[in-house]
Amino acid sequence: RVMEVWIKHFWGDASMAYLRGLFCEEGTENDECVVPIMGGEEYKNEKAWCLAKYNSTRCEYIRNEAQYECTVASYIFFTSNGVWALILVFLIWVTLSVLQAIISMPIVQRSKESNIPLWLTLPIVGCFGLGYILLYAPRSMTVKQSSQDLYWIGLCYFVSGGAFALAAVVGCFLKFYSVLNRREKKFKQGIVVFFNATIILTIFAVATIFTTSLIYALNIVDISLDSYQSIACMLDFGGSCTGCDSDKVHKMCPEWSEDDVKTVLKTIMKQSATVAAIFLVYAFITLRYGFLLFRHVSNYH
């Protein structure tokens, strides 16, 4: 449903000009089709705006029809891309499986050992980036005040990023550390155990993010009137909000309903859960590599 909210509140923005040109009636994409929600700040409603600007009463109908068609087309587009992405992931998995079957296991093991720091680059950057956005980005501060869950999710992202970074550093050490005798073998085994413990800590932190984000996304708590109106003003990049500078809460951004705000917040949490799920895959694959590496080091003679 977030597509409906996005299209509804960003319809008049310059970034939507191309879509308006596709779905609005010909010649109305920058005129009748951009009638503001509730008529904007200067008019009582859409009808009054339309009469004053174009001596017509069809503006709301033209806009609503165009937005409906745009929403349907967007759902089709994103669903098609999602299916195509799953197909590509499956093909990559098959390709990697075939390559590992063709190439000898020692070569595969050495390749993984040399590339583990690079493999962890994406989750490191992603965790620190999302943690910063949730904790320190100006537009997230008002949203964060509505629930302490967002604070803990942001903190967990930083913990996860630190754990991933520590694992990458240990991976670099393992990459360049050679085993020439029994003592060095024992030392490398200890480092691999520490590496696996770090990844287990990472899995716990990322799983906490995933669980909290999913629970919050499925059951957004009630938001007070003043909170959701303030959040609406912060979320509105398209300029559809009016009265955000007003001291009276009921006059702040009446264009956004409580359901609109909750839909956006739920989508943010669903995106957080999705990213956490991806990072969990990274962590579990890395942990599997750690166990295989320990067995590989144990077999040194």
Short mmCIF file of C-alpha atoms in Angstrom, two decimals:
data_model
loop_
_atom_site.label_atom_id
_atom_site.label_comp_id
_atom_site.label_asym_id
_atom_site.label_seq_id
_atom_site.Cartn_x
_atom_site.Cartn_y
_atom_site.Cartn_z
CA ARG A 1 0.00 0.00 0.00
CA VAL A 2 2.93 2.36 0.35
CA MET A 3 2.88 2.89 -3.43
CA GLU A 4 -0.60 4.37 -3.10
CA VAL A 5 0.59 6.71 -0.34
CA TRP A 6 3.69 7.72 -2.30
CA ILE A 7 1.76 8.41 -5.50
CA LYS A 8 -0.97 10.24 -3.61
CA HIS A 9 1.32 12.65 -1.76
CA PHE A 10 4.10 13.10 -4.33
CA TRP A 11 1.85 13.38 -7.38
CA GLY A 12 2.46 17.10 -7.92
CA ASP A 13 6.24 16.86 -7.45
CA ALA A 14 8.56 17.48 -10.40
CA SER A 15 9.95 13.95 -10.01
CA MET A 16 6.52 12.59 -10.99
CA ALA A 17 6.25 14.64 -14.19
CA TYR A 18 7.03 11.67 -16.45
CA LEU A 19 4.38 9.47 -14.81
CA ARG A 20 1.81 12.25 -14.97
CA GLY A 21 2.53 12.55 -18.67
CA LEU A 22 1.81 8.84 -19.09
CA PHE A 23 -1.38 8.52 -17.06
CA CYS A 24 -3.07 11.93 -16.97
CA GLU A 25 -5.52 12.98 -19.67
CA GLU A 26 -3.68 14.63 -22.53
CA GLY A 27 -2.76 18.23 -21.81
CA THR A 28 -3.64 18.06 -18.08
CA GLU A 29 -0.42 16.64 -16.62
CA ASN A 30 0.71 20.04 -15.32
CA ASP A 31 -2.72 21.59 -14.92
CA GLU A 32 -5.96 19.90 -13.80
CA CYS A 33 -4.17 16.64 -12.98
CA VAL A 34 -2.04 18.22 -10.24
CA VAL A 35 -4.92 19.49 -8.11
CA PRO A 36 -3.61 19.52 -4.48
CA ILE A 37 -5.12 17.22 -1.87
CA MET A 38 -8.03 19.02 -0.17
CA GLY A 39 -7.37 22.01 -2.43
CA GLY A 40 -4.12 23.03 -0.78
CA GLU A 41 -3.65 25.85 1.68
CA GLU A 42 -5.54 28.56 -0.23
CA TYR A 43 -8.74 26.70 -1.17
CA LYS A 44 -11.44 24.88 0.72
CA ASN A 45 -11.33 21.70 -1.39
CA GLU A 46 -10.34 20.30 -4.79
CA LYS A 47 -13.54 21.56 -6.42
CA ALA A 48 -12.90 25.14 -5.30
CA TRP A 49 -9.31 24.94 -6.59
CA CYS A 50 -10.46 23.59 -9.94
CA LEU A 51 -13.17 26.21 -10.38
CA ALA A 52 -10.80 29.03 -9.52
CA LYS A 53 -7.96 27.80 -11.75
CA TYR A 54 -9.73 26.22 -14.74
CA ASN A 55 -13.46 26.92 -14.33
CA SER A 56 -14.03 23.16 -14.20
CA THR A 57 -15.06 20.49 -11.68
CA ARG A 58 -13.24 17.50 -13.25
CA CYS A 59 -9.79 18.03 -11.71
CA GLU A 60 -10.28 15.59 -8.84
CA TYR A 61 -11.67 12.93 -11.18
CA ILE A 62 -8.78 13.35 -13.65
CA ARG A 63 -6.19 13.12 -10.87
CA ASN A 64 -7.80 10.11 -9.14
CA GLU A 65 -8.09 8.13 -12.39
CA ALA A 66 -4.48 8.86 -13.30
CA GLN A 67 -3.26 7.90 -9.83
CA TYR A 68 -5.22 4.64 -9.92
CA GLU A 69 -3.74 3.64 -13.29
CA CYS A 70 -0.26 4.62 -12.11
CA THR A 71 -0.66 2.52 -8.95
CA VAL A 72 -1.74 -0.57 -10.91
CA ALA A 73 1.14 -0.15 -13.37
CA SER A 74 3.60 0.26 -10.46
CA TYR A 75 2.44 -2.96 -8.79
CA ILE A 76 2.83 -4.85 -12.07
CA PHE A 77 6.29 -3.36 -12.63
CA PHE A 78 7.63 -4.15 -9.15
CA THR A 79 6.10 -7.64 -9.07
CA SER A 80 7.69 -8.46 -12.43
CA ASN A 81 11.07 -7.19 -11.24
CA GLY A 82 10.76 -9.23 -8.03
CA VAL A 83 10.08 -12.44 -9.97
CA TRP A 84 12.96 -11.70 -12.35
CA ALA A 85 15.30 -11.05 -9.39
CA LEU A 86 14.40 -14.44 -7.87
CA ILE A 87 15.14 -16.14 -11.19
CA LEU A 88 18.54 -14.41 -11.36
CA VAL A 89 19.38 -15.42 -7.77
CA PHE A 90 18.51 -19.05 -8.61
CA LEU A 91 20.70 -18.96 -11.73
CA ILE A 92 23.64 -17.51 -9.75
CA TRP A 93 23.24 -20.25 -7.13
CA VAL A 94 23.23 -22.96 -9.81
CA THR A 95 26.31 -21.42 -11.45
CA LEU A 96 28.24 -21.32 -8.16
CA SER A 97 27.24 -24.90 -7.34
CA VAL A 98 28.45 -26.12 -10.74
CA LEU A 99 31.74 -24.22 -10.40
CA GLN A 100 32.39 -25.69 -6.95
CA ALA A 101 31.69 -29.16 -8.33
CA ILE A 102 34.19 -28.65 -11.17
CA ILE A 103 36.97 -26.94 -9.22
CA SER A 104 38.79 -28.89 -6.51
CA MET A 105 37.82 -28.14 -2.88
CA PRO A 106 41.27 -26.77 -1.79
CA ILE A 107 41.13 -24.16 -4.55
CA VAL A 108 37.58 -23.20 -3.54
CA GLN A 109 38.66 -22.97 0.11
CA ARG A 110 41.65 -20.73 -0.68
CA SER A 111 39.46 -18.51 -2.85
CA LYS A 112 36.89 -18.07 -0.07
CA GLU A 113 39.63 -17.40 2.47
CA SER A 114 41.14 -14.64 0.34
CA ASN A 115 37.80 -13.00 -0.46
CA ILE A 116 36.02 -13.08 2.92
CA PRO A 117 36.85 -9.42 3.77
CA LEU A 118 35.44 -8.30 0.41
CA TRP A 119 32.40 -10.56 0.93
CA LEU A 120 31.60 -8.75 4.19
CA THR A 121 31.96 -5.24 2.75
CA LEU A 122 28.27 -4.91 1.82
CA PRO A 123 26.86 -5.86 5.26
CA ILE A 124 29.44 -3.63 6.98
CA VAL A 125 28.53 -0.56 4.92
CA GLY A 126 24.82 -1.41 5.04
CA CYS A 127 24.70 -1.85 8.83
CA PHE A 128 26.60 1.34 9.63
CA GLY A 129 24.60 3.29 7.02
CA LEU A 130 21.20 2.15 8.27
CA GLY A 131 22.25 2.62 11.89
CA TYR A 132 23.24 6.21 11.17
CA ILE A 133 19.99 6.89 9.32
CA LEU A 134 17.83 5.52 12.14
CA LEU A 135 19.75 7.24 14.94
CA TYR A 136 21.10 10.50 13.57
CA ALA A 137 19.43 11.51 10.29
CA PRO A 138 17.44 14.73 10.92
CA ARG A 139 14.23 13.42 9.37
CA SER A 140 14.32 10.29 11.52
CA MET A 141 14.47 12.14 14.84
CA THR A 142 10.73 12.90 15.06
CA VAL A 143 9.85 9.39 13.91
CA LYS A 144 12.24 7.93 16.47
CA GLN A 145 10.48 9.83 19.26
CA SER A 146 7.26 7.89 18.56
CA SER A 147 8.86 4.56 19.50
CA GLN A 148 12.01 3.50 21.34
CA ASP A 149 12.03 0.40 19.11
CA LEU A 150 13.63 2.50 16.36
CA TYR A 151 16.42 3.53 18.72
CA TRP A 152 17.24 -0.08 19.60
CA ILE A 153 17.04 -1.17 15.97
CA GLY A 154 19.51 1.57 15.00
CA LEU A 155 21.81 0.58 17.87
CA CYS A 156 21.66 -3.09 16.82
CA TYR A 157 22.66 -2.08 13.28
CA PHE A 158 25.80 -0.43 14.69
CA VAL A 159 26.58 -3.52 16.79
CA SER A 160 26.06 -5.75 13.73
CA GLY A 161 28.27 -3.49 11.60
CA GLY A 162 31.01 -3.62 14.23
CA ALA A 163 30.78 -7.42 14.45
CA PHE A 164 30.92 -7.76 10.66
CA ALA A 165 33.92 -5.40 10.56
CA LEU A 166 35.72 -7.38 13.28
CA ALA A 167 35.05 -10.60 11.36
CA ALA A 168 36.48 -8.99 8.20
CA VAL A 169 39.64 -7.95 10.06
CA VAL A 170 40.05 -11.47 11.43
CA GLY A 171 39.42 -12.78 7.91
CA CYS A 172 42.27 -10.60 6.61
CA PHE A 173 44.55 -12.06 9.26
CA LEU A 174 43.57 -15.61 8.34
CA LYS A 175 44.18 -14.81 4.69
CA PHE A 176 47.85 -13.91 5.26
CA TYR A 177 48.66 -16.29 8.13
CA SER A 178 50.50 -19.41 6.99
CA VAL A 179 50.80 -22.64 8.95
CA LEU A 180 54.31 -24.15 8.98
CA ASN A 181 54.28 -26.18 12.21
CA ARG A 182 52.01 -27.63 14.90
CA ARG A 183 52.20 -24.52 17.09
CA GLU A 184 51.06 -22.24 14.25
CA LYS A 185 48.31 -24.73 13.45
CA LYS A 186 46.95 -24.49 17.02
CA PHE A 187 47.16 -20.71 16.91
CA LYS A 188 45.25 -20.53 13.61
CA GLN A 189 42.60 -22.89 15.00
CA GLY A 190 42.12 -20.49 17.91
CA ILE A 191 41.75 -17.56 15.52
CA VAL A 192 39.16 -19.49 13.49
CA VAL A 193 37.21 -20.23 16.71
CA PHE A 194 37.27 -16.50 17.53
CA PHE A 195 36.14 -15.76 13.96
CA ASN A 196 33.18 -18.14 14.34
CA ALA A 197 32.27 -16.66 17.74
CA THR A 198 32.23 -13.19 16.16
CA ILE A 199 29.90 -14.38 13.40
CA ILE A 200 27.58 -16.03 15.96
CA LEU A 201 27.38 -12.69 17.80
CA THR A 202 26.62 -11.03 14.46
CA ILE A 203 23.85 -13.53 13.73
CA PHE A 204 22.29 -12.82 17.13
CA ALA A 205 22.38 -9.04 16.55
CA VAL A 206 21.00 -9.23 12.99
CA ALA A 207 18.32 -11.72 14.07
CA THR A 208 17.25 -9.24 16.76
CA ILE A 209 16.92 -6.53 14.09
CA PHE A 210 14.94 -8.86 11.85
CA THR A 211 12.55 -9.97 14.61
CA THR A 212 11.97 -6.47 16.02
CA SER A 213 11.48 -4.93 12.58
CA LEU A 214 9.03 -7.66 11.57
CA ILE A 215 6.99 -7.38 14.78
CA TYR A 216 6.91 -3.59 14.51
CA ALA A 217 5.96 -3.77 10.81
CA LEU A 218 3.07 -6.16 11.46
CA ASN A 219 1.73 -4.33 14.49
CA ILE A 220 2.50 -0.61 14.56
CA VAL A 221 1.54 0.77 17.97
CA ASP A 222 -1.03 3.55 18.27
CA ILE A 223 0.44 6.95 17.53
CA SER A 224 -0.88 10.04 19.27
CA LEU A 225 -2.40 12.83 17.15
CA ASP A 226 0.44 15.28 17.69
CA SER A 227 3.04 12.60 16.96
CA TYR A 228 1.60 11.35 13.68
CA GLN A 229 0.95 14.88 12.39
CA SER A 230 4.57 15.83 13.17
CA ILE A 231 5.81 12.62 11.55
CA ALA A 232 3.70 13.38 8.46
CA CYS A 233 5.39 16.77 8.11
CA MET A 234 8.79 15.10 8.32
CA LEU A 235 7.89 12.34 5.84
CA ASP A 236 6.40 14.68 3.26
CA PHE A 237 9.06 15.42 0.64
CA GLY A 238 6.52 16.19 -2.07
CA GLY A 239 5.11 19.36 -0.54
CA SER A 240 1.55 18.08 -0.07
CA CYS A 241 1.50 19.02 3.63
CA THR A 242 0.09 22.35 4.78
CA GLY A 243 0.12 23.99 8.19
CA CYS A 244 3.32 22.34 9.40
CA ASP A 245 4.36 25.64 11.00
CA SER A 246 1.06 25.94 12.87
CA ASP A 247 0.94 25.79 16.67
CA LYS A 248 -2.40 23.97 16.49
CA VAL A 249 -1.93 20.23 16.07
CA HIS A 250 -5.22 19.62 14.24
CA LYS A 251 -4.14 22.08 11.51
CA MET A 252 -0.80 20.37 10.87
CA CYS A 253 -0.75 18.37 7.63
CA PRO A 254 -4.43 17.35 7.43
CA GLU A 255 -3.64 15.89 3.98
CA TRP A 256 -1.94 12.89 5.63
CA SER A 257 -4.17 10.48 7.54
CA GLU A 258 -3.00 8.33 10.42
CA ASP A 259 -3.25 5.28 8.13
CA ASP A 260 -0.93 6.98 5.61
CA VAL A 261 1.70 7.58 8.30
CA LYS A 262 1.39 4.04 9.67
CA THR A 263 1.69 2.60 6.16
CA VAL A 264 4.97 4.44 5.58
CA LEU A 265 6.35 3.45 9.00
CA LYS A 266 5.37 -0.19 8.42
CA THR A 267 7.09 -0.12 5.04
CA ILE A 268 10.27 1.29 6.61
CA MET A 269 10.23 -1.56 9.12
CA LYS A 270 9.53 -4.15 6.39
CA GLN A 271 12.50 -2.80 4.46
CA SER A 272 14.60 -3.05 7.63
CA ALA A 273 13.46 -6.67 8.09
CA THR A 274 14.28 -7.46 4.45
CA VAL A 275 17.78 -5.98 4.73
CA ALA A 276 18.32 -7.85 8.00
CA ALA A 277 17.25 -11.11 6.31
CA ILE A 278 19.81 -10.49 3.54
CA PHE A 279 22.54 -9.82 6.12
CA LEU A 280 21.50 -13.00 7.98
CA VAL A 281 22.18 -14.96 4.79
CA TYR A 282 25.62 -13.33 4.61
CA ALA A 283 26.29 -14.23 8.25
CA PHE A 284 25.14 -17.86 7.97
CA ILE A 285 27.20 -18.42 4.80
CA THR A 286 30.21 -16.89 6.56
CA LEU A 287 29.64 -19.11 9.61
CA ARG A 288 29.46 -22.18 7.38
CA TYR A 289 32.73 -21.10 5.82
CA GLY A 290 34.21 -20.72 9.34
CA PHE A 291 33.30 -24.29 10.30
CA LEU A 292 34.71 -25.64 7.02
CA LEU A 293 37.87 -23.61 7.56
CA PHE A 294 38.30 -25.02 11.07
CA ARG A 295 37.99 -28.56 9.72
CA HIS A 296 40.38 -27.68 6.90
CA VAL A 297 42.99 -26.29 9.35
CA SER A 298 42.56 -29.31 11.63
CA ASN A 299 43.52 -31.59 8.72
CA TYR A 300 46.88 -29.83 8.25
CA HIS A 301 49.82 -32.19 8.72
#
